[in-house]
Amino acid sequence: MGMENPDGAETKDQTTAAGIVDKYNVESAEFLANSAQHLPINQAAPIYEQLLLLFPTAAKLWKQYVEAYMAVNNDDATKQIFSRCLLNCLQVPLWRCYIRFIRKVNEKKGVEGQEETRKAFDFMLGYVAGADIASGPVWIEYITFLKSLPCEIMLQALNAQEESQRMTAVRKVYQKAIVTPTHHVEQLWKDYENFENSVSRQLAKGLLSEYQPKYNSARAVYRERKKYVDEIDWNMLAVPPTGSYKEELQWMAWKRLLAFEKGNPQRIDSVSSNKRIVFTYEQCLMYLYHYPDIWYDYATWHAKSGSIDAAIKVFQRALKALPDSEMLKYAYAELEESRGAILVWNFHIFLFFPPSISVIDFLVLDQSISLMQPAKKIYESLLGDGVNTTALAHIQFIRFLRRNEGVEAARKYFLDARKSPNCTYHVYVAYALMAFCLDKDPKTAHKVFEAGLKRFMHEPVYILEYADFLSRLNDDRNIRALFERALSSLPPEESVEIWKRFTLFEQTYGDLASMLKVEQRRKEALSRSGEDGGSTLESSLQEVVSRYSFMDLWPCSSKDLDHLSCQEWLAKNISKKMEKSAVSNGLGIVDKDSTGLTSNSAVSTKVIYPDTSCMVIYEPRQKHETGISPSTTPGFATASNMSNPIIGLLGSGTTSALDEILKATPPALVSFLASLPTVEGPTPNVDIVLSICLQADIPNGQVGKLGASPAPATSDLSGSSKSRPVPSSSSFKQLRDRQSGKRKDSDRQEDDETATVQSQPLPRDAFRIRQIQKARVGTTSQTGSASYGSALSGDLSASTG
């Protein structure tokens, strides 16, 4: 069979399996599995091997694979496949396939073959049928098989001498089946009643009364368990978690089922209960195979139950499934270390309180020290070849060595680790703090920090950690020296946190003169870099609050804090250098380089932020008579002007910027913007806007193109080379005034009350059309109909029946 190598390279006969684009693409896997069913086994086998290498716990794929070999009567290959999948895929359909294969192989072997079949049933009941909710058909099949055996087979199997033991064997299977919560528990109970009554009615009465409560308990547990089982997708393939909603639902469903089984709802003995919990975990891992938390929960449950060896086996399986999971490696090493520590502790007890033991026993106890080796090997696997070792692996191994081999071993490894190209400042900080806090050796810690400072002077976090260490030593002199050295080498934009810590240190431990001096130096340094909003060097009340606060205690109320924060924000925005040609009053800040209105250069990649200094709080109740004249406030548009950006631009005084915009704006759009009304409020009346749009004399442009150039005039069509003049801001005002006068004349004409509706000419705006329509609705008969003309022309045609 052409199998894929562990690195994922395909063999020559796996060209069909190359359809898997994504390694764990479920749709592609299902397509390949379906296509393999229609291929000869020699062509289908490589596809199955490819799929099962990716989905080793997919019971339905194993079943499909083994059935393909059973169909061609290849018993050797069938046995090999069953040996690979049965113990890791605890699913009833796959195991029933195994029973079917065993019965087929042994059906012609007589007594010996039937005995092999009986052992296969017992084997299945011990692994699957004793706990699976879907195992009801297995119990029924096994009971039917036992009833069909000849008497001598039963006697040989049970080593009995009496004929009555044949029925005893069937009775025992019935009694196990009726206390197992399965889908067929009620049917099995009825069959058991009929069986006992057929054997002996007198004996049946006592047995049925004895097992009736156990059956009732199993039936009640089955109904509860079914609620959790029905939420599980039993055809789901095990894929790494992607965070999809479906995967999260399945994860929660399995968690609920596990919690249900751990509660021992049937109140059975601990051995049987633990067996069901193990079975549920094994089934869960068939579908959540790539979830490290499920492996960890499984191993932890074993450890808490006292089965350390079982927990270790689970961790070993987990690392085969997820070899790159550092979390599981640390958890596994922790378990191995704790087990070794317990045995080493017992060894020391024997040394101090030696009982009467032999020399051999002493030598055996002496080997307990080597039990730390498995944990050390795990840490060494995290270190790898040393080239790609992470800083965290270095740190955790140093801690492990100090716990188990002493200070000298940890120091020796640190000296080697700092030579690694991947050694970061974290390793220096971790080892220095370990030497200071655990080994009570401040001199060594100080030397380590100083050695690291030569390499990591550019790391602000390392500087702060070093400063914290010096603060614990109450070494204020060296703290100031450290801050000065760091600030002299770090660029201003990276020294913000250093300045904050330096200022806080002086506020806490310095005198008033040094405090004020550092604050002033900080403002000067950060103002040059633009950080901290510090172009203004004036003092603020915020600095007083910072000096005289402690933890969550403030020298002012929360309302005052909010007020000061608002003022600080305003001060930062006022201090920003704004472009003189920026367009404000509703349009925000226009970056000349990015808009391309005044520059043909490439679009700037710089992020353009809105000018927050021009922001005002919208207050609908605010009127002009409040004493604030919007027209006299520079940089702000009035509420009425904000509804028409062009009017706002005219009122803002930025005539040159407006002319630049108008040059790039099509005349039709300019005319339309000029025709927009001046309204109050955030939204205008839709009828008025429609009316203005239909009455406005807007030049025609190319249809279908947004921002298209205006259509040429007659002279242009005749060959004239003249181009249509672009309106300026002054001509734009005149255009708007003319259109406004037209609208006023039209309004006076429409409001003439002396003429009747019938004698007046039909209006051209949608507003009047809609008003006429509303007025005629009440006078039109039920059979009447009204049809309206083109909305663009404004013509109205009506017919009444």
GROMACS .gro file of C-alpha atoms in nm, residues 4-5 18 25 39 50 90 210 213 270 344 375 441 447 532 564 645 649 732:
model
   19
    4GLU     CA    1   0.221   0.885   0.312
    5ASN     CA    2   0.541   0.948   0.496
   18ALA     CA    3  -0.364   1.535  -0.405
   25ASN     CA    4  -1.034   2.020   0.460
   39LEU     CA    5  -1.238   0.215  -0.675
   50GLN     CA    6  -0.381   0.945   0.334
   90LEU     CA    7  -1.470   0.317   2.058
  210GLU     CA    8  -3.453  -0.774   4.277
  213PRO     CA    9  -3.507  -0.095   4.095
  270SER     CA   10  -1.647   0.363   4.173
  344VAL     CA   11   1.262   1.112   4.654
  375ALA     CA   12   1.087   1.539   3.354
  441ASP     CA   13   2.193   3.672   4.683
  447LYS     CA   14   2.581   4.162   3.856
  532ASP     CA   15   0.270   6.298   2.544
  564LEU     CA   16  -0.909   6.807   3.399
  645PRO     CA   17  -2.130   7.224   0.307
  649LEU     CA   18  -1.729   7.687   0.299
  732PHE     CA   19  -2.102   8.037  -0.757
   0.00000   0.00000   0.00000
